[in-house]
């Protein structure tokens, strides 16, 4: 009787609508509460063809075909065009509903029914007013597309105004880089030792690498926010980001690596009393090898499986099982192998650079350059070791992920620029300050032409300790000239 009542309820509900039941004795079909028979009947109905047309929807009034979860999934995957509304709402059915393997469920809620009954009895006990007719939540309706739905408020988790921070970081890095570039070019033209001794070619490589590396802040701000960028623009930005990060880091770190390697080789040759000449072009081999390896991997990634901007649904849903949040993410089908190879290549070079810097820790150069390079190498290695777990933890929060990446790029860029150029700027400034003070002191000493202007000197011929009379002033003047000459020296 219960099943017959359900069938009758479905027919009455569909009566007068555009839906029609397939005739010819095909519907309704009785499975006798057997799961396998129910699935066989579902297959027959799904492929049924008649003069009335094909089947567009199947409504099992009981959950029997869904009790075999594996075969139900296979059935749904083979017939995605069907609309499926199933009776009952057991746990396996709700789980399949949440995974979008059924369009709707209608069943009882025994726990809520009991809870509602207890609440009503408690109101009677306390003397609270109750309705004459009590209607409890006797049915549970879970519909993928309900007839009446409240407007959905979906959080898109776009970067929004945080993009200003990335642009500000980029402007600061470019401004500092341009200042140091101009400073290096001017002093290089003047043949200043503070620049020529540091090999201008390496300094320009560092500046160019940091410019490319910091440029990754721009595609990082691109998302699919309405009115800002197109889907195609977001896809291009996704693939530009690893190119800029890898090429910029490769250029900067290889310049430091080859510089420290060159210093170690010269020092070891000097210890062995051997003369060796290393030209800048002789140490560019590691740079081109590292650059070529990165370009090959990035090119294969771009051609075979490029990153695209995709929307990823969040975990929460509303009462109608609609997604209430999503976030944009650069994804591809198999990006992990390319990413692991790139990280491995650049991390290996960073470790080798740290080894070279450690070997050069006792080498004292004119401007303490090896000391600052060693600090920079260790700082880069520590930053990467800390950044990897932090980036992994904030994967589900796009704004936090954007902030962490932006701050890391900014700090890394400024560390390279300040540690490699600021000590040179300060050294030259202090050197010129000392030269200016010395020049002023020399001018003051040269301006004292009269011996009487020197306090504490006795020029009289009657000095008690002088036995040569009038020759005493000449002797004092000669001593003064000797002191001036020694100061000039």
CSV table of C-alpha atoms in Angstrom, one decimal:
chain,number,residue,atom,x,y,z
A,1,UNK,CA,0.0,0.0,0.0
A,2,UNK,CA,2.8,2.4,0.8
A,3,UNK,CA,4.4,2.0,-2.7
A,4,UNK,CA,1.0,2.3,-4.4
A,5,UNK,CA,0.4,5.5,-2.5
A,6,UNK,CA,3.7,6.9,-3.6
A,7,UNK,CA,3.0,6.0,-7.3
A,8,UNK,CA,-0.4,7.6,-7.0
A,9,UNK,CA,1.1,10.8,-5.5
A,10,UNK,CA,3.5,11.1,-8.3
A,11,UNK,CA,0.8,10.7,-11.0
A,12,UNK,CA,-1.4,13.3,-9.3
A,13,UNK,CA,1.5,15.7,-9.0
A,14,UNK,CA,2.4,15.4,-12.7
A,15,UNK,CA,-1.2,15.5,-13.9
A,16,UNK,CA,-1.8,18.7,-15.9
A,17,UNK,CA,1.9,19.4,-16.6
A,18,UNK,CA,3.9,18.9,-19.7
A,19,UNK,CA,5.3,15.6,-18.4
A,20,UNK,CA,3.7,12.4,-19.7
A,21,UNK,CA,4.0,8.8,-18.4
A,22,UNK,CA,5.2,6.2,-21.0
A,23,UNK,CA,2.3,3.9,-21.8
A,24,UNK,CA,2.1,0.5,-23.2
A,25,UNK,CA,2.5,-1.2,-19.8
A,26,UNK,CA,6.1,-0.1,-19.5
A,27,UNK,CA,5.4,2.3,-16.5
A,28,UNK,CA,5.0,1.7,-13.7
A,29,UNK,CA,7.4,-1.2,-13.3
A,30,UNK,CA,7.6,-3.4,-10.2
A,31,UNK,CA,11.1,-4.5,-9.0
A,32,UNK,CA,9.7,-6.5,-6.0
A,33,UNK,CA,12.1,-4.6,-3.6
A,34,UNK,CA,15.1,-6.2,-5.4
A,35,UNK,CA,18.1,-4.0,-6.1
A,36,UNK,CA,19.4,-5.8,-9.2
A,37,UNK,CA,15.9,-6.0,-10.8
A,38,UNK,CA,15.5,-2.3,-10.1
A,39,UNK,CA,18.7,-1.5,-11.9
A,40,UNK,CA,17.8,-3.7,-14.9
A,41,UNK,CA,14.4,-1.9,-15.1
A,42,UNK,CA,16.2,1.4,-15.1
A,43,UNK,CA,18.4,0.3,-18.0
A,44,UNK,CA,15.4,-0.8,-20.0
A,45,UNK,CA,13.6,2.5,-19.4
A,46,UNK,CA,16.6,4.5,-20.3
A,47,UNK,CA,16.9,3.0,-23.8
A,48,UNK,CA,13.2,2.7,-24.4
A,49,UNK,CA,11.9,4.1,-27.7
A,50,UNK,CA,8.3,4.3,-28.8
A,51,UNK,CA,6.0,6.4,-30.9
A,52,UNK,CA,5.6,8.6,-27.8
A,53,UNK,CA,9.2,9.4,-27.8
A,54,UNK,CA,12.2,8.6,-25.6
A,55,UNK,CA,12.4,8.7,-21.8
A,56,UNK,CA,13.6,12.0,-20.4
A,57,UNK,CA,13.1,11.3,-16.7
A,58,UNK,CA,12.7,8.3,-14.3
A,59,UNK,CA,11.1,8.5,-10.9
A,60,UNK,CA,11.8,5.4,-8.7
A,61,UNK,CA,9.4,5.8,-5.8
A,62,UNK,CA,11.9,3.8,-3.6
A,63,UNK,CA,15.6,3.9,-3.3
A,64,UNK,CA,16.3,0.3,-4.4
A,65,UNK,CA,18.4,1.1,-7.5
A,66,UNK,CA,20.6,3.4,-5.5
A,67,UNK,CA,21.5,0.9,-2.9
A,68,UNK,CA,24.2,-0.6,-5.2
A,69,UNK,CA,26.3,2.5,-5.3
A,70,UNK,CA,28.8,1.3,-7.9
A,71,UNK,CA,26.3,0.2,-10.5
A,72,UNK,CA,24.2,3.4,-9.9
A,73,UNK,CA,27.2,5.5,-10.7
A,74,UNK,CA,27.8,3.6,-13.9
A,75,UNK,CA,24.2,4.0,-14.9
A,76,UNK,CA,24.2,7.7,-14.3
A,77,UNK,CA,27.5,8.2,-16.2
A,78,UNK,CA,26.0,6.3,-19.2
A,79,UNK,CA,22.8,8.3,-19.2
A,80,UNK,CA,23.6,11.9,-18.1
A,81,UNK,CA,20.7,13.2,-20.1
A,82,UNK,CA,18.1,11.7,-17.7
A,83,UNK,CA,16.5,13.5,-14.9
A,84,UNK,CA,16.4,11.3,-11.8
A,85,UNK,CA,14.1,11.9,-8.8
A,86,UNK,CA,14.2,9.0,-6.3
A,87,UNK,CA,12.2,8.2,-3.2
A,88,UNK,CA,13.7,7.8,0.3
A,89,UNK,CA,16.7,9.6,1.6
A,90,UNK,CA,19.1,7.0,3.2
A,91,UNK,CA,22.7,7.8,3.8
A,92,UNK,CA,24.0,6.3,0.6
A,93,UNK,CA,21.5,8.2,-1.3
A,94,UNK,CA,22.4,11.5,0.3
A,95,UNK,CA,26.0,10.9,-0.4
A,96,UNK,CA,25.3,10.2,-4.1
A,97,UNK,CA,23.2,13.3,-4.2
A,98,UNK,CA,26.0,15.4,-2.8
A,99,UNK,CA,28.2,14.0,-5.6
A,100,UNK,CA,25.6,14.9,-8.2
A,101,UNK,CA,24.6,11.4,-9.1
A,102,UNK,CA,20.9,12.2,-8.6
A,103,UNK,CA,18.8,15.3,-9.2
A,104,UNK,CA,16.5,15.0,-6.3
A,105,UNK,CA,15.4,12.9,-3.3
A,106,UNK,CA,12.1,12.8,-1.4
A,107,UNK,CA,12.0,10.9,1.8
A,108,UNK,CA,11.2,10.9,5.5
A,109,UNK,CA,13.2,12.6,8.3
A,110,UNK,CA,12.6,10.3,11.3
A,111,UNK,CA,15.0,12.1,13.5
A,112,UNK,CA,13.5,15.5,12.8
A,113,UNK,CA,10.1,14.1,13.2
A,114,UNK,CA,11.0,12.8,16.7
A,115,UNK,CA,12.6,16.1,17.6
A,116,UNK,CA,9.6,18.0,16.5
A,117,UNK,CA,7.3,15.8,18.5
A,118,UNK,CA,9.4,16.2,21.7
A,119,UNK,CA,9.5,20.0,21.2
A,120,UNK,CA,5.7,20.1,20.9
A,121,UNK,CA,5.2,18.0,24.1
A,122,UNK,CA,7.6,20.3,25.9
A,123,UNK,CA,5.5,23.3,24.9
A,124,UNK,CA,2.4,21.6,26.2
A,125,UNK,CA,4.2,20.8,29.5
A,126,UNK,CA,5.2,24.4,29.9
A,127,UNK,CA,1.8,25.7,28.9
A,128,UNK,CA,3.0,27.5,25.8
A,129,UNK,CA,0.4,28.1,23.1
A,130,UNK,CA,0.4,25.6,20.2
A,131,UNK,CA,-1.6,25.4,16.9
A,132,UNK,CA,-4.7,23.3,16.8
A,133,UNK,CA,-3.3,21.4,13.8
A,134,UNK,CA,0.3,20.4,14.1
A,135,UNK,CA,2.2,19.8,10.9
A,136,UNK,CA,5.7,18.4,11.4
A,137,UNK,CA,8.6,18.0,8.9
A,138,UNK,CA,7.3,14.6,7.6
A,139,UNK,CA,9.2,14.8,4.3
A,140,UNK,CA,12.7,15.6,3.2
A,141,UNK,CA,13.0,17.1,-0.2
A,142,UNK,CA,16.5,17.4,-1.7
A,143,UNK,CA,16.3,18.9,-5.2
A,144,UNK,CA,19.2,19.8,-7.4
A,145,UNK,CA,17.0,22.5,-9.1
A,146,UNK,CA,14.1,23.4,-6.8
A,147,UNK,CA,11.0,25.1,-8.1
A,148,UNK,CA,11.5,28.1,-5.8
A,149,UNK,CA,14.9,29.1,-4.8
A,150,UNK,CA,16.2,32.1,-2.8
A,151,UNK,CA,18.8,34.2,-4.6
A,152,UNK,CA,22.3,32.7,-4.2
A,153,UNK,CA,25.0,34.8,-2.8
A,154,UNK,CA,28.2,33.3,-4.0
A,155,UNK,CA,31.6,34.5,-2.8
A,156,UNK,CA,34.1,34.7,-5.7
A,157,UNK,CA,37.2,35.4,-3.6
A,158,UNK,CA,38.7,37.8,-6.1
A,159,UNK,CA,41.9,39.7,-5.3
A,160,UNK,CA,40.1,43.0,-5.7
A,161,UNK,CA,41.9,46.0,-4.1
A,162,UNK,CA,44.8,43.8,-2.9
A,163,UNK,CA,46.1,44.1,-6.5
A,164,UNK,CA,47.2,47.6,-5.6
A,165,UNK,CA,49.7,46.1,-3.1
A,166,UNK,CA,51.3,44.0,-5.9
A,167,UNK,CA,51.6,47.1,-8.2
A,168,UNK,CA,53.1,49.1,-5.4
A,169,UNK,CA,55.7,46.5,-4.7
A,170,UNK,CA,56.6,46.3,-8.3
A,171,UNK,CA,57.0,50.1,-8.6
A,172,UNK,CA,59.3,50.2,-5.5
A,173,UNK,CA,61.5,47.4,-6.8
A,174,UNK,CA,61.7,49.0,-10.3
A,175,UNK,CA,62.6,52.4,-8.7
A,176,UNK,CA,65.4,51.0,-6.6
A,177,UNK,CA,66.6,48.9,-9.6
A,178,UNK,CA,66.7,52.0,-11.9
A,179,UNK,CA,68.6,53.9,-9.2
A,180,UNK,CA,71.3,51.3,-8.9
A,181,UNK,CA,71.4,50.8,-12.6
A,182,UNK,CA,72.1,54.5,-13.2
A,183,UNK,CA,74.6,54.5,-10.3
A,184,UNK,CA,76.5,51.6,-11.8
A,185,UNK,CA,76.5,53.0,-15.3
A,186,UNK,CA,77.8,56.4,-14.2
A,187,UNK,CA,80.6,55.0,-12.1
A,188,UNK,CA,81.5,52.4,-14.7
A,189,UNK,CA,81.9,55.3,-17.2
A,190,UNK,CA,84.2,57.1,-14.7
A,191,UNK,CA,86.1,53.9,-14.2
A,192,UNK,CA,85.5,53.9,-10.4
A,193,UNK,CA,87.2,50.9,-8.8
A,194,UNK,CA,84.2,50.2,-6.6
A,195,UNK,CA,82.3,49.1,-9.7
A,196,UNK,CA,85.1,47.8,-12.0
A,197,UNK,CA,86.4,45.6,-9.2
A,198,UNK,CA,82.9,44.0,-8.9
A,199,UNK,CA,82.7,43.2,-12.6
A,200,UNK,CA,80.0,45.4,-14.1
A,201,UNK,CA,78.8,42.5,-16.3
A,202,UNK,CA,77.7,40.6,-13.2
A,203,UNK,CA,76.1,43.6,-11.7
A,204,UNK,CA,74.0,44.2,-14.8
A,205,UNK,CA,73.0,40.5,-14.8
A,206,UNK,CA,71.7,40.8,-11.3
A,207,UNK,CA,69.8,44.0,-12.1
A,208,UNK,CA,68.2,42.5,-15.2
A,209,UNK,CA,67.4,39.2,-13.4
A,210,UNK,CA,65.7,41.1,-10.5
A,211,UNK,CA,63.7,43.2,-13.0
A,212,UNK,CA,62.3,40.0,-14.7
A,213,UNK,CA,61.8,38.3,-11.3
A,214,UNK,CA,59.8,41.2,-9.9
A,215,UNK,CA,57.7,41.5,-13.1
A,216,UNK,CA,56.0,38.3,-11.9
A,217,UNK,CA,54.0,40.6,-9.5
A,218,UNK,CA,52.0,41.9,-12.5
A,219,UNK,CA,50.4,38.6,-13.8
A,220,UNK,CA,49.9,37.6,-10.1
A,221,UNK,CA,47.3,40.4,-9.8
A,222,UNK,CA,45.3,39.1,-12.8
A,223,UNK,CA,42.0,37.2,-12.2
A,224,UNK,CA,38.5,36.9,-13.7
A,225,UNK,CA,36.9,39.7,-11.9
A,226,UNK,CA,34.2,41.2,-14.1
A,227,UNK,CA,35.3,44.3,-16.0
A,228,UNK,CA,39.1,43.8,-15.4
A,229,UNK,CA,40.5,41.0,-17.5
A,230,UNK,CA,39.1,38.5,-20.0
A,231,UNK,CA,39.4,34.7,-19.6
A,232,UNK,CA,42.1,34.7,-22.3
A,233,UNK,CA,44.1,37.4,-20.5
A,234,UNK,CA,43.9,35.4,-17.3
A,235,UNK,CA,45.1,32.2,-19.1
A,236,UNK,CA,48.1,34.1,-20.5
A,237,UNK,CA,48.9,35.6,-17.1
A,238,UNK,CA,48.9,32.1,-15.6
A,239,UNK,CA,51.6,30.8,-17.9
A,240,UNK,CA,53.6,34.1,-17.8
A,241,UNK,CA,54.1,33.8,-14.0
A,242,UNK,CA,56.4,30.7,-14.0
A,243,UNK,CA,58.3,32.0,-16.9
A,244,UNK,CA,59.1,35.3,-15.2
A,245,UNK,CA,59.9,33.7,-11.8
A,246,UNK,CA,62.2,31.0,-13.3
A,247,UNK,CA,64.1,33.2,-15.8
A,248,UNK,CA,64.5,36.1,-13.3
A,249,UNK,CA,65.7,33.9,-10.5
A,250,UNK,CA,68.0,31.9,-12.9
A,251,UNK,CA,69.7,35.1,-14.2
A,252,UNK,CA,70.3,36.6,-10.7
A,253,UNK,CA,71.4,33.5,-8.9
A,254,UNK,CA,73.6,32.3,-11.7
A,255,UNK,CA,75.4,35.6,-11.7
A,256,UNK,CA,76.2,35.3,-7.9
A,257,UNK,CA,77.1,31.6,-8.3
A,258,UNK,CA,79.6,32.2,-11.1
A,259,UNK,CA,81.0,35.2,-9.3
A,260,UNK,CA,81.7,33.2,-6.1
A,261,UNK,CA,83.0,30.3,-8.1
A,262,UNK,CA,85.4,32.6,-10.0
A,263,UNK,CA,86.6,34.0,-6.7
A,264,UNK,CA,87.2,30.6,-5.2
A,265,UNK,CA,89.1,29.4,-8.3
A,266,UNK,CA,91.4,32.5,-8.2
A,267,UNK,CA,92.1,32.1,-4.5
A,268,UNK,CA,93.0,28.4,-4.9
A,269,UNK,CA,95.3,29.2,-7.9
A,270,UNK,CA,97.0,31.8,-5.8
A,271,UNK,CA,97.6,29.4,-3.0
A,272,UNK,CA,99.2,27.0,-5.4
A,273,UNK,CA,101.4,29.8,-6.8
A,274,UNK,CA,99.9,29.3,-10.2
A,275,UNK,CA,98.8,32.1,-12.5
A,276,UNK,CA,95.3,31.8,-14.0
A,277,UNK,CA,93.3,34.2,-16.0
A,278,UNK,CA,89.5,34.0,-15.8
A,279,UNK,CA,87.6,36.3,-18.1
A,280,UNK,CA,83.9,37.1,-17.5
A,281,UNK,CA,82.8,35.1,-20.6
A,282,UNK,CA,84.6,32.1,-19.2
A,283,UNK,CA,82.2,31.8,-16.3
A,284,UNK,CA,79.0,32.4,-18.2
A,285,UNK,CA,78.8,28.6,-19.0
A,286,UNK,CA,76.8,27.8,-15.8
A,287,UNK,CA,74.4,30.7,-16.6
A,288,UNK,CA,73.6,29.5,-20.1
A,289,UNK,CA,73.3,25.9,-19.0
A,290,UNK,CA,70.9,26.8,-16.3
A,291,UNK,CA,68.9,29.1,-18.5
A,292,UNK,CA,68.7,26.5,-21.3
A,293,UNK,CA,67.4,23.9,-18.8
A,294,UNK,CA,64.7,26.2,-17.5
A,295,UNK,CA,63.6,27.3,-21.0
A,296,UNK,CA,63.3,23.7,-22.3
A,297,UNK,CA,61.1,22.7,-19.3
A,298,UNK,CA,59.0,25.9,-19.5
A,299,UNK,CA,58.5,25.5,-23.3
A,300,UNK,CA,57.4,21.9,-23.0
A,301,UNK,CA,55.0,22.9,-20.2
A,302,UNK,CA,53.6,25.8,-22.3
A,303,UNK,CA,53.1,23.7,-25.5
A,304,UNK,CA,52.0,20.4,-24.0
A,305,UNK,CA,49.9,21.3,-20.9
A,306,UNK,CA,49.7,25.1,-20.4
A,307,UNK,CA,48.2,26.5,-17.2
A,308,UNK,CA,44.7,28.0,-17.5
A,309,UNK,CA,42.6,30.1,-15.2
A,310,UNK,CA,39.9,27.9,-13.7
A,311,UNK,CA,37.2,28.3,-11.0
A,312,UNK,CA,37.4,25.8,-8.1
A,313,UNK,CA,34.3,25.3,-6.0
A,314,UNK,CA,34.6,25.7,-2.2
A,315,UNK,CA,33.5,23.1,0.3
A,316,UNK,CA,30.4,24.9,1.7
A,317,UNK,CA,26.9,24.7,0.2
A,318,UNK,CA,23.6,26.3,0.9
A,319,UNK,CA,20.3,24.6,1.8
A,320,UNK,CA,19.8,23.7,-1.9
A,321,UNK,CA,23.2,22.2,-2.1
A,322,UNK,CA,24.4,25.1,-4.2
A,323,UNK,CA,28.1,26.1,-4.0
A,324,UNK,CA,28.4,29.3,-2.0
A,325,UNK,CA,32.0,30.1,-2.7
A,326,UNK,CA,34.7,29.5,-5.3
A,327,UNK,CA,38.2,30.8,-6.1
A,328,UNK,CA,40.3,31.2,-9.2
A,329,UNK,CA,43.3,29.1,-9.7
A,330,UNK,CA,45.9,28.4,-12.4
A,331,UNK,CA,45.6,24.7,-13.2
A,332,UNK,CA,46.5,22.1,-15.8
A,333,UNK,CA,45.9,18.4,-16.1
A,334,UNK,CA,49.5,17.4,-15.2
A,335,UNK,CA,51.5,20.5,-14.1
A,336,UNK,CA,53.1,18.7,-11.1
A,337,UNK,CA,56.0,17.1,-13.1
A,338,UNK,CA,57.0,20.3,-14.8
A,339,UNK,CA,56.8,22.2,-11.4
A,340,UNK,CA,58.9,19.6,-9.6
A,341,UNK,CA,61.6,19.6,-12.3
A,342,UNK,CA,61.9,23.4,-12.3
A,343,UNK,CA,62.0,23.6,-8.5
A,344,UNK,CA,64.6,20.8,-8.5
A,345,UNK,CA,66.9,22.5,-11.0
A,346,UNK,CA,66.8,25.9,-9.4
A,347,UNK,CA,67.0,24.6,-5.8
A,348,UNK,CA,70.1,22.5,-6.8
A,349,UNK,CA,71.8,25.6,-8.2
A,350,UNK,CA,71.0,27.5,-5.0
A,351,UNK,CA,72.5,24.7,-2.8
A,352,UNK,CA,75.6,24.7,-5.0
A,353,UNK,CA,75.8,28.5,-4.6
A,354,UNK,CA,75.6,28.2,-0.8
A,355,UNK,CA,78.4,25.6,-0.9
A,356,UNK,CA,80.6,28.0,-3.0
A,357,UNK,CA,79.7,30.9,-0.6
A,358,UNK,CA,80.7,28.8,2.4
A,359,UNK,CA,84.0,27.9,0.8
A,360,UNK,CA,84.6,31.6,0.2
A,361,UNK,CA,83.7,32.7,3.8
A,362,UNK,CA,87.4,33.3,4.7
A,363,UNK,CA,88.3,35.2,1.6
A,364,UNK,CA,88.5,38.9,2.3
A,365,UNK,CA,87.9,41.0,-0.8
A,366,UNK,CA,88.3,44.7,-1.1
A,367,UNK,CA,84.7,45.6,-0.6
A,368,UNK,CA,83.7,42.5,1.5
A,369,UNK,CA,81.6,41.3,-1.5
A,370,UNK,CA,81.9,37.6,-0.7
A,371,UNK,CA,80.6,38.3,2.8
A,372,UNK,CA,77.4,39.8,1.5
A,373,UNK,CA,77.0,37.2,-1.2
A,374,UNK,CA,77.2,34.5,1.5
A,375,UNK,CA,74.5,36.3,3.5
A,376,UNK,CA,72.3,36.5,0.4
A,377,UNK,CA,72.7,32.9,-0.5
A,378,UNK,CA,71.8,31.7,3.0
A,379,UNK,CA,68.8,34.0,3.2
A,380,UNK,CA,67.5,32.7,-0.2
A,381,UNK,CA,67.8,29.1,0.9
A,382,UNK,CA,66.1,29.8,4.2
A,383,UNK,CA,63.3,31.8,2.5
A,384,UNK,CA,62.6,28.9,0.1
A,385,UNK,CA,62.5,26.3,2.9
A,386,UNK,CA,60.0,28.5,4.9
A,387,UNK,CA,58.0,29.5,1.8
A,388,UNK,CA,57.2,26.0,0.6
A,389,UNK,CA,55.1,24.9,3.6
A,390,UNK,CA,53.5,28.3,4.0
A,391,UNK,CA,52.4,28.3,0.4
A,392,UNK,CA,51.0,24.8,0.8
A,393,UNK,CA,49.0,25.8,3.9
A,394,UNK,CA,47.3,28.8,2.2
A,395,UNK,CA,46.4,27.0,-1.0
A,396,UNK,CA,42.7,27.2,-0.1
A,397,UNK,CA,42.7,30.9,0.6
A,398,UNK,CA,43.4,32.8,-2.6
A,399,UNK,CA,43.9,36.2,-0.9
A,400,UNK,CA,46.3,34.9,1.6
A,401,UNK,CA,48.1,33.0,-1.2
A,402,UNK,CA,48.4,36.2,-3.2
A,403,UNK,CA,49.7,38.2,-0.2
A,404,UNK,CA,52.3,35.5,0.7
A,405,UNK,CA,53.6,35.3,-2.9
A,406,UNK,CA,53.7,39.1,-3.3
A,407,UNK,CA,55.6,39.6,-0.1
A,408,UNK,CA,58.1,36.8,-0.9
A,409,UNK,CA,58.8,38.2,-4.4
A,410,UNK,CA,59.2,41.8,-3.0
A,411,UNK,CA,61.5,40.7,-0.1
A,412,UNK,CA,63.6,38.5,-2.4
A,413,UNK,CA,64.0,41.3,-4.9
A,414,UNK,CA,64.9,43.9,-2.4
A,415,UNK,CA,67.3,41.6,-0.6
A,416,UNK,CA,69.3,41.0,-3.9
A,417,UNK,CA,69.4,44.7,-4.6
A,418,UNK,CA,70.2,46.1,-1.2
A,419,UNK,CA,72.8,43.4,-0.2
A,420,UNK,CA,74.7,43.6,-3.5
A,421,UNK,CA,74.6,47.4,-4.1
A,422,UNK,CA,73.9,49.3,-0.9
A,423,UNK,CA,77.3,48.3,0.7
A,424,UNK,CA,79.1,49.7,-2.4
A,425,UNK,CA,77.1,52.9,-2.3
A,426,UNK,CA,77.9,53.4,1.4
A,427,UNK,CA,81.6,52.5,0.9
A,428,UNK,CA,82.0,55.1,-1.9
A,429,UNK,CA,80.1,57.7,0.1
A,430,UNK,CA,82.3,57.2,3.2
A,431,UNK,CA,85.4,57.2,1.0
A,432,UNK,CA,84.5,60.5,-0.5
A,433,UNK,CA,83.6,62.0,2.9
A,434,UNK,CA,87.1,61.0,4.2
A,435,UNK,CA,88.8,62.5,1.1
A,436,UNK,CA,86.8,65.7,1.5
A,437,UNK,CA,87.8,66.0,5.2
A,438,UNK,CA,91.4,65.3,4.4
A,439,UNK,CA,91.4,67.9,1.6
A,440,UNK,CA,89.9,70.5,3.9
A,441,UNK,CA,92.5,69.8,6.6
A,442,UNK,CA,95.3,70.1,4.1
A,443,UNK,CA,93.9,73.4,2.9
A,444,UNK,CA,93.8,74.6,6.5
A,445,UNK,CA,97.5,73.6,7.1
A,446,UNK,CA,98.6,75.2,3.8
A,447,UNK,CA,96.8,78.5,4.8
A,448,UNK,CA,99.1,78.9,7.9
A,449,UNK,CA,102.0,80.7,6.2
A,450,UNK,CA,103.0,82.8,9.3
A,451,UNK,CA,104.8,80.9,12.1
A,452,UNK,CA,103.3,83.3,14.7
A,453,UNK,CA,99.9,81.8,13.7
A,454,UNK,CA,100.9,78.4,15.1
A,455,UNK,CA,100.0,78.4,18.9
A,456,UNK,CA,102.6,77.2,21.3
A,457,UNK,CA,105.6,78.1,19.1
A,458,UNK,CA,108.4,80.3,20.4
A,459,UNK,CA,110.1,82.4,17.6
A,460,UNK,CA,112.3,84.7,19.8
A,461,UNK,CA,116.0,84.4,19.4
A,462,UNK,CA,116.2,84.7,23.2
A,463,UNK,CA,114.6,81.4,23.8
A,464,UNK,CA,116.3,79.9,26.9
A,465,UNK,CA,116.9,76.5,25.3
A,466,UNK,CA,118.3,77.8,22.0
A,467,UNK,CA,121.9,78.7,21.8
A,468,UNK,CA,121.9,79.8,18.1
A,469,UNK,CA,120.1,83.1,18.6
A,470,UNK,CA,118.6,84.4,15.3
A,471,UNK,CA,118.6,80.9,13.7
A,472,UNK,CA,115.8,79.7,15.9
A,473,UNK,CA,112.8,80.9,13.8
A,474,UNK,CA,114.3,79.2,10.7
A,475,UNK,CA,114.5,76.0,12.6
A,476,UNK,CA,110.9,76.2,13.8
A,477,UNK,CA,109.7,77.0,10.3
A,478,UNK,CA,111.6,74.0,9.0
A,479,UNK,CA,110.0,71.7,11.6
A,480,UNK,CA,106.6,73.0,10.6
A,481,UNK,CA,107.2,72.3,6.9
A,482,UNK,CA,108.3,68.8,7.8
A,483,UNK,CA,105.0,68.2,9.7
A,484,UNK,CA,103.0,69.5,6.8
A,485,UNK,CA,104.8,67.3,4.3
A,486,UNK,CA,104.2,64.3,6.6
A,487,UNK,CA,100.5,65.1,6.8
A,488,UNK,CA,100.3,65.4,3.0
A,489,UNK,CA,102.0,62.0,2.7
